[in-house]
Amino acid sequence: MAIDNFIANFLEIKDPNIEFHEAFQTIKENGVTTKILSGTLSYPLEACPKCGVRNKSTQDMIKYGFAESTIKLPSMNFNALVLKLKKQKYQCKHCGEYSLVTTPLVDPGCFISNDLKRMVAVELGEVQSMTLIARRYSISDYTVVKVLKKAGKALAPSYRTLPEHIGIDEFKSVKSVQESMSCILMDAHEKKLFDILPDRKQNAIRDYFMRYS
Ligand SMILES: [Zn+2]
């Protein structure tokens, strides 16, 4: 089996447009071991994402080098795992704009793989510290919070009944502002995320609970 397919299968990366370069590199930094995988993402763009013109020949779009991004993948054997991915860049001859090819592995402009986001979202459903989750996946607390906020939007509790036992945890919800702390409410019995409060101040928490009859 070619090294390409082996790595792709092993990591369950289901994008045939990614060609993996070589075996893993390993670096050690601050006691954390990171495995680095590198690959190239390239395929012919069907149309210009900016102006929509069909890409039929080099009269329409031309290859314009690569842009490299470093994508965090789910950890492997307790080691952090990143993919240095060179994405093919195109220039449109009609509108002059540049575009990068995309992959279902990661959202455009994002550096955390979608698989990793899903894993964090699942972990957040359990009662546990967010710092612990961040450490387990070698990502920042901030990234965990971003995933949590996305999950929180999908919660939308009915404001009718509260769980019998509630666990409360707090977290910093903005990267740089020290004061901005949010509250997460867990259903302690079901061990599930119940709701997220944007504010942990006493008044805000009281107002929240007063909504329940
Ligand atoms: Zn264009």
PDB file of C-alpha atoms and ligand atoms in Angstrom:
ATOM      1  CA  MET A   1       0.000   0.000   0.000  1.00  0.00           C
ATOM      2  CA  ALA A   2       1.340   3.433  -0.873  1.00  0.00           C
ATOM      3  CA  ILE A   3       2.327   5.625   2.072  1.00  0.00           C
ATOM      4  CA  ASP A   4      -0.389   8.065   0.973  1.00  0.00           C
ATOM      5  CA  ASN A   5      -3.233   5.643   1.347  1.00  0.00           C
ATOM      6  CA  PHE A   6      -1.795   4.160   4.481  1.00  0.00           C
ATOM      7  CA  ILE A   7      -1.728   7.493   6.326  1.00  0.00           C
ATOM      8  CA  ALA A   8      -5.089   8.577   4.944  1.00  0.00           C
ATOM      9  CA  ASN A   9      -6.701   5.311   6.025  1.00  0.00           C
ATOM     10  CA  PHE A  10      -4.982   5.293   9.368  1.00  0.00           C
ATOM     11  CA  LEU A  11      -6.164   8.809  10.205  1.00  0.00           C
ATOM     12  CA  GLU A  12      -9.479   8.348   8.398  1.00  0.00           C
ATOM     13  CA  ILE A  13      -8.830  11.389   6.249  1.00  0.00           C
ATOM     14  CA  LYS A  14     -11.297  10.992   3.451  1.00  0.00           C
ATOM     15  CA  ASP A  15     -10.084  13.588   1.001  1.00  0.00           C
ATOM     16  CA  PRO A  16      -8.580  12.003  -2.125  1.00  0.00           C
ATOM     17  CA  ASN A  17      -7.237  15.422  -3.163  1.00  0.00           C
ATOM     18  CA  ILE A  18      -4.658  15.392  -0.377  1.00  0.00           C
ATOM     19  CA  GLU A  19      -1.337  13.823  -1.228  1.00  0.00           C
ATOM     20  CA  PHE A  20       0.812  13.051   1.807  1.00  0.00           C
ATOM     21  CA  HIS A  21       4.510  13.730   1.486  1.00  0.00           C
ATOM     22  CA  GLU A  22       6.472  11.505   3.782  1.00  0.00           C
ATOM     23  CA  ALA A  23       6.521   9.882   7.184  1.00  0.00           C
ATOM     24  CA  PHE A  24       5.888  11.845  10.352  1.00  0.00           C
ATOM     25  CA  GLN A  25       8.305  14.360  11.771  1.00  0.00           C
ATOM     26  CA  THR A  26       8.414  14.618  15.539  1.00  0.00           C
ATOM     27  CA  ILE A  27       9.164  17.694  17.619  1.00  0.00           C
ATOM     28  CA  LYS A  28       9.235  18.110  21.384  1.00  0.00           C
ATOM     29  CA  GLU A  29       8.377  21.455  22.896  1.00  0.00           C
ATOM     30  CA  ASN A  30       7.580  22.313  26.521  1.00  0.00           C
ATOM     31  CA  GLY A  31       7.137  18.646  27.310  1.00  0.00           C
ATOM     32  CA  VAL A  32       4.586  18.162  24.527  1.00  0.00           C
ATOM     33  CA  THR A  33       5.395  15.829  21.668  1.00  0.00           C
ATOM     34  CA  THR A  34       3.927  16.867  18.345  1.00  0.00           C
ATOM     35  CA  LYS A  35       3.818  14.655  15.292  1.00  0.00           C
ATOM     36  CA  ILE A  36       3.917  16.604  12.062  1.00  0.00           C
ATOM     37  CA  LEU A  37       2.505  15.282   8.871  1.00  0.00           C
ATOM     38  CA  SER A  38       2.746  17.166   5.611  1.00  0.00           C
ATOM     39  CA  GLY A  39       0.668  17.055   2.492  1.00  0.00           C
ATOM     40  CA  THR A  40      -0.510  18.901  -0.573  1.00  0.00           C
ATOM     41  CA  LEU A  41      -4.098  19.677  -1.444  1.00  0.00           C
ATOM     42  CA  SER A  42      -4.657  20.231  -5.122  1.00  0.00           C
ATOM     43  CA  TYR A  43      -7.386  19.706  -7.681  1.00  0.00           C
ATOM     44  CA  PRO A  44      -8.646  21.657 -10.685  1.00  0.00           C
ATOM     45  CA  LEU A  45     -11.111  24.319  -9.566  1.00  0.00           C
ATOM     46  CA  GLU A  46     -14.326  24.029 -11.561  1.00  0.00           C
ATOM     47  CA  ALA A  47     -15.091  27.707 -11.349  1.00  0.00           C
ATOM     48  CA  CYS A  48     -13.744  30.880  -9.795  1.00  0.00           C
ATOM     49  CA  PRO A  49     -15.224  31.102  -6.268  1.00  0.00           C
ATOM     50  CA  LYS A  50     -15.060  34.903  -6.501  1.00  0.00           C
ATOM     51  CA  CYS A  51     -16.702  35.726  -9.854  1.00  0.00           C
ATOM     52  CA  GLY A  52     -18.130  32.339 -10.811  1.00  0.00           C
ATOM     53  CA  VAL A  53     -16.512  32.062 -14.242  1.00  0.00           C
ATOM     54  CA  ARG A  54     -16.076  28.440 -15.383  1.00  0.00           C
ATOM     55  CA  ASN A  55     -12.476  27.254 -15.368  1.00  0.00           C
ATOM     56  CA  LYS A  56     -12.074  25.650 -18.787  1.00  0.00           C
ATOM     57  CA  SER A  57      -8.449  26.419 -19.507  1.00  0.00           C
ATOM     58  CA  THR A  58      -5.479  28.498 -18.420  1.00  0.00           C
ATOM     59  CA  GLN A  59      -7.278  31.354 -20.168  1.00  0.00           C
ATOM     60  CA  ASP A  60      -9.638  31.320 -17.167  1.00  0.00           C
ATOM     61  CA  MET A  61      -7.616  30.321 -14.120  1.00  0.00           C
ATOM     62  CA  ILE A  62      -3.940  29.686 -13.546  1.00  0.00           C
ATOM     63  CA  LYS A  63      -2.123  27.935 -10.731  1.00  0.00           C
ATOM     64  CA  TYR A  64      -0.446  30.496  -8.525  1.00  0.00           C
ATOM     65  CA  GLY A  65       1.717  28.610  -6.044  1.00  0.00           C
ATOM     66  CA  PHE A  66       0.638  27.290  -2.672  1.00  0.00           C
ATOM     67  CA  ALA A  67      -0.375  28.612   0.714  1.00  0.00           C
ATOM     68  CA  GLU A  68       0.616  26.484   3.698  1.00  0.00           C
ATOM     69  CA  SER A  69      -1.534  26.171   6.771  1.00  0.00           C
ATOM     70  CA  THR A  70      -1.005  24.128   9.914  1.00  0.00           C
ATOM     71  CA  ILE A  71      -4.083  22.160  10.897  1.00  0.00           C
ATOM     72  CA  LYS A  72      -4.619  20.519  14.270  1.00  0.00           C
ATOM     73  CA  LEU A  73      -5.904  16.971  14.013  1.00  0.00           C
ATOM     74  CA  PRO A  74      -7.189  14.767  16.845  1.00  0.00           C
ATOM     75  CA  SER A  75      -4.307  13.590  19.048  1.00  0.00           C
ATOM     76  CA  MET A  76      -2.696  10.254  18.389  1.00  0.00           C
ATOM     77  CA  ASN A  77      -1.268   8.079  21.183  1.00  0.00           C
ATOM     78  CA  PHE A  78      -1.365  11.122  23.504  1.00  0.00           C
ATOM     79  CA  ASN A  79       0.771  13.102  21.056  1.00  0.00           C
ATOM     80  CA  ALA A  80      -0.421  16.278  19.402  1.00  0.00           C
ATOM     81  CA  LEU A  81      -0.868  15.794  15.686  1.00  0.00           C
ATOM     82  CA  VAL A  82      -0.708  18.512  13.063  1.00  0.00           C
ATOM     83  CA  LEU A  83      -0.936  18.499   9.314  1.00  0.00           C
ATOM     84  CA  LYS A  84       1.088  21.039   7.401  1.00  0.00           C
ATOM     85  CA  LEU A  85      -1.075  21.346   4.347  1.00  0.00           C
ATOM     86  CA  LYS A  86      -0.041  23.147   1.205  1.00  0.00           C
ATOM     87  CA  LYS A  87      -3.175  24.356  -0.498  1.00  0.00           C
ATOM     88  CA  GLN A  88      -3.112  25.061  -4.227  1.00  0.00           C
ATOM     89  CA  LYS A  89      -3.715  28.702  -5.021  1.00  0.00           C
ATOM     90  CA  TYR A  90      -5.323  29.876  -8.245  1.00  0.00           C
ATOM     91  CA  GLN A  91      -5.580  33.250  -9.877  1.00  0.00           C
ATOM     92  CA  CYS A  92      -8.612  34.075 -11.965  1.00  0.00           C
ATOM     93  CA  LYS A  93      -7.726  35.703 -15.277  1.00  0.00           C
ATOM     94  CA  HIS A  94     -11.150  37.348 -15.416  1.00  0.00           C
ATOM     95  CA  CYS A  95     -11.526  39.039 -12.032  1.00  0.00           C
ATOM     96  CA  GLY A  96      -7.863  38.868 -11.015  1.00  0.00           C
ATOM     97  CA  GLU A  97      -8.744  37.444  -7.566  1.00  0.00           C
ATOM     98  CA  TYR A  98      -6.877  34.627  -5.822  1.00  0.00           C
ATOM     99  CA  SER A  99      -8.580  31.524  -4.457  1.00  0.00           C
ATOM    100  CA  LEU A 100      -7.473  28.497  -2.479  1.00  0.00           C
ATOM    101  CA  VAL A 101      -8.762  24.975  -2.944  1.00  0.00           C
ATOM    102  CA  THR A 102     -10.802  23.650  -0.022  1.00  0.00           C
ATOM    103  CA  THR A 103     -11.162  20.375   1.870  1.00  0.00           C
ATOM    104  CA  PRO A 104     -13.896  18.886   4.080  1.00  0.00           C
ATOM    105  CA  LEU A 105     -11.107  18.243   6.596  1.00  0.00           C
ATOM    106  CA  VAL A 106     -11.164  21.844   7.789  1.00  0.00           C
ATOM    107  CA  ASP A 107     -13.283  24.965   7.254  1.00  0.00           C
ATOM    108  CA  PRO A 108     -11.684  27.679   5.095  1.00  0.00           C
ATOM    109  CA  GLY A 109      -9.540  30.000   7.218  1.00  0.00           C
ATOM    110  CA  CYS A 110      -9.732  27.648  10.203  1.00  0.00           C
ATOM    111  CA  PHE A 111      -6.835  25.706  11.736  1.00  0.00           C
ATOM    112  CA  ILE A 112      -8.700  23.152  13.823  1.00  0.00           C
ATOM    113  CA  SER A 113      -9.863  20.117  11.864  1.00  0.00           C
ATOM    114  CA  ASN A 114     -13.587  19.407  11.823  1.00  0.00           C
ATOM    115  CA  ASP A 115     -12.962  15.959  13.337  1.00  0.00           C
ATOM    116  CA  LEU A 116     -11.206  17.574  16.272  1.00  0.00           C
ATOM    117  CA  LYS A 117     -14.075  20.043  16.728  1.00  0.00           C
ATOM    118  CA  ARG A 118     -16.539  17.164  16.769  1.00  0.00           C
ATOM    119  CA  MET A 119     -14.472  15.310  19.374  1.00  0.00           C
ATOM    120  CA  VAL A 120     -14.327  18.386  21.603  1.00  0.00           C
ATOM    121  CA  ALA A 121     -18.098  18.856  21.227  1.00  0.00           C
ATOM    122  CA  VAL A 122     -18.663  15.262  22.368  1.00  0.00           C
ATOM    123  CA  GLU A 123     -16.322  15.729  25.343  1.00  0.00           C
ATOM    124  CA  LEU A 124     -18.173  18.895  26.318  1.00  0.00           C
ATOM    125  CA  GLY A 125     -21.303  16.836  26.763  1.00  0.00           C
ATOM    126  CA  GLU A 126     -19.657  15.243  29.797  1.00  0.00           C
ATOM    127  CA  VAL A 127     -19.099  16.921  33.129  1.00  0.00           C
ATOM    128  CA  GLN A 128     -15.399  17.734  33.105  1.00  0.00           C
ATOM    129  CA  SER A 129     -13.019  20.646  33.134  1.00  0.00           C
ATOM    130  CA  MET A 130     -12.555  22.515  29.894  1.00  0.00           C
ATOM    131  CA  THR A 131      -8.892  23.047  30.672  1.00  0.00           C
ATOM    132  CA  LEU A 132      -8.505  19.285  30.812  1.00  0.00           C
ATOM    133  CA  ILE A 133     -10.150  18.902  27.403  1.00  0.00           C
ATOM    134  CA  ALA A 134      -7.897  21.628  25.997  1.00  0.00           C
ATOM    135  CA  ARG A 135      -4.819  19.871  27.360  1.00  0.00           C
ATOM    136  CA  ARG A 136      -5.917  16.470  26.114  1.00  0.00           C
ATOM    137  CA  TYR A 137      -6.220  17.719  22.539  1.00  0.00           C
ATOM    138  CA  SER A 138      -3.322  20.203  22.716  1.00  0.00           C
ATOM    139  CA  ILE A 139      -5.553  23.136  21.877  1.00  0.00           C
ATOM    140  CA  SER A 140      -6.227  26.399  23.703  1.00  0.00           C
ATOM    141  CA  ASP A 141      -9.022  26.919  26.236  1.00  0.00           C
ATOM    142  CA  TYR A 142     -10.292  29.532  23.820  1.00  0.00           C
ATOM    143  CA  THR A 143     -10.789  26.935  21.082  1.00  0.00           C
ATOM    144  CA  VAL A 144     -12.732  24.726  23.487  1.00  0.00           C
ATOM    145  CA  VAL A 145     -14.920  27.704  24.373  1.00  0.00           C
ATOM    146  CA  LYS A 146     -15.565  28.432  20.698  1.00  0.00           C
ATOM    147  CA  VAL A 147     -16.780  24.868  20.172  1.00  0.00           C
ATOM    148  CA  LEU A 148     -18.805  25.114  23.369  1.00  0.00           C
ATOM    149  CA  LYS A 149     -20.511  28.302  22.215  1.00  0.00           C
ATOM    150  CA  LYS A 150     -21.456  26.663  18.946  1.00  0.00           C
ATOM    151  CA  ALA A 151     -22.859  23.691  20.848  1.00  0.00           C
ATOM    152  CA  GLY A 152     -24.638  26.091  23.224  1.00  0.00           C
ATOM    153  CA  LYS A 153     -26.560  27.710  20.382  1.00  0.00           C
ATOM    154  CA  ALA A 154     -28.030  24.330  19.572  1.00  0.00           C
ATOM    155  CA  LEU A 155     -29.191  23.799  23.165  1.00  0.00           C
ATOM    156  CA  ALA A 156     -31.928  26.457  23.472  1.00  0.00           C
ATOM    157  CA  PRO A 157     -33.569  25.172  26.672  1.00  0.00           C
ATOM    158  CA  SER A 158     -37.296  25.730  27.005  1.00  0.00           C
ATOM    159  CA  TYR A 159     -37.098  27.869  30.189  1.00  0.00           C
ATOM    160  CA  ARG A 160     -39.791  25.719  31.749  1.00  0.00           C
ATOM    161  CA  THR A 161     -37.992  23.151  33.798  1.00  0.00           C
ATOM    162  CA  LEU A 162     -34.564  22.988  35.307  1.00  0.00           C
ATOM    163  CA  PRO A 163     -32.676  19.759  35.876  1.00  0.00           C
ATOM    164  CA  GLU A 164     -32.977  18.503  39.440  1.00  0.00           C
ATOM    165  CA  HIS A 165     -29.253  18.853  40.100  1.00  0.00           C
ATOM    166  CA  ILE A 166     -27.218  21.519  38.374  1.00  0.00           C
ATOM    167  CA  GLY A 167     -23.462  21.770  38.182  1.00  0.00           C
ATOM    168  CA  ILE A 168     -22.009  25.207  37.483  1.00  0.00           C
ATOM    169  CA  ASP A 169     -18.619  25.884  35.938  1.00  0.00           C
ATOM    170  CA  GLU A 170     -17.182  29.141  34.692  1.00  0.00           C
ATOM    171  CA  PHE A 171     -14.880  29.922  31.835  1.00  0.00           C
ATOM    172  CA  LYS A 172     -13.240  32.827  30.131  1.00  0.00           C
ATOM    173  CA  SER A 173     -15.300  33.387  27.026  1.00  0.00           C
ATOM    174  CA  VAL A 174     -13.218  36.049  25.316  1.00  0.00           C
ATOM    175  CA  LYS A 175      -9.577  35.535  24.468  1.00  0.00           C
ATOM    176  CA  SER A 176      -8.175  38.789  25.810  1.00  0.00           C
ATOM    177  CA  VAL A 177     -10.688  40.319  28.213  1.00  0.00           C
ATOM    178  CA  GLN A 178     -10.023  39.144  31.746  1.00  0.00           C
ATOM    179  CA  GLU A 179     -13.429  40.230  33.052  1.00  0.00           C
ATOM    180  CA  SER A 180     -15.486  38.399  30.514  1.00  0.00           C
ATOM    181  CA  MET A 181     -16.395  35.175  32.249  1.00  0.00           C
ATOM    182  CA  SER A 182     -19.290  32.963  31.267  1.00  0.00           C
ATOM    183  CA  CYS A 183     -21.082  30.231  33.129  1.00  0.00           C
ATOM    184  CA  ILE A 184     -21.899  26.753  31.963  1.00  0.00           C
ATOM    185  CA  LEU A 185     -24.723  24.806  33.506  1.00  0.00           C
ATOM    186  CA  MET A 186     -24.576  21.058  33.541  1.00  0.00           C
ATOM    187  CA  ASP A 187     -27.329  18.622  34.292  1.00  0.00           C
ATOM    188  CA  ALA A 188     -25.421  16.826  37.043  1.00  0.00           C
ATOM    189  CA  HIS A 189     -27.634  13.763  36.978  1.00  0.00           C
ATOM    190  CA  GLU A 190     -27.698  13.249  33.203  1.00  0.00           C
ATOM    191  CA  LYS A 191     -24.072  14.463  32.957  1.00  0.00           C
ATOM    192  CA  LYS A 192     -25.030  16.663  30.028  1.00  0.00           C
ATOM    193  CA  LEU A 193     -24.522  20.271  29.059  1.00  0.00           C
ATOM    194  CA  PHE A 194     -27.708  22.168  29.889  1.00  0.00           C
ATOM    195  CA  ASP A 195     -27.096  25.815  29.047  1.00  0.00           C
ATOM    196  CA  ILE A 196     -24.482  28.539  28.746  1.00  0.00           C
ATOM    197  CA  LEU A 197     -24.847  31.919  30.442  1.00  0.00           C
ATOM    198  CA  PRO A 198     -22.905  34.770  28.889  1.00  0.00           C
ATOM    199  CA  ASP A 199     -22.337  36.356  32.308  1.00  0.00           C
ATOM    200  CA  ARG A 200     -21.329  34.872  35.643  1.00  0.00           C
ATOM    201  CA  LYS A 201     -22.196  37.917  37.769  1.00  0.00           C
ATOM    202  CA  GLN A 202     -24.625  37.277  40.594  1.00  0.00           C
ATOM    203  CA  ASN A 203     -27.423  39.432  39.142  1.00  0.00           C
ATOM    204  CA  ALA A 204     -27.241  37.795  35.753  1.00  0.00           C
ATOM    205  CA  ILE A 205     -27.368  34.333  37.274  1.00  0.00           C
ATOM    206  CA  ARG A 206     -30.312  35.285  39.511  1.00  0.00           C
ATOM    207  CA  ASP A 207     -32.204  36.770  36.541  1.00  0.00           C
ATOM    208  CA  TYR A 208     -31.585  33.611  34.599  1.00  0.00           C
ATOM    209  CA  PHE A 209     -33.012  31.342  37.260  1.00  0.00           C
ATOM    210  CA  MET A 210     -35.965  33.681  37.875  1.00  0.00           C
ATOM    211  CA  ARG A 211     -37.145  32.882  34.358  1.00  0.00           C
ATOM    212  CA  TYR A 212     -38.017  29.413  35.536  1.00  0.00           C
ATOM    213  CA  SER A 213     -41.313  29.049  37.313  1.00  0.00           C
TER     214      SER A 213
HETATM  215 ZN    ZN B   1     -12.855  35.251 -11.013  1.00  0.00          ZN
END
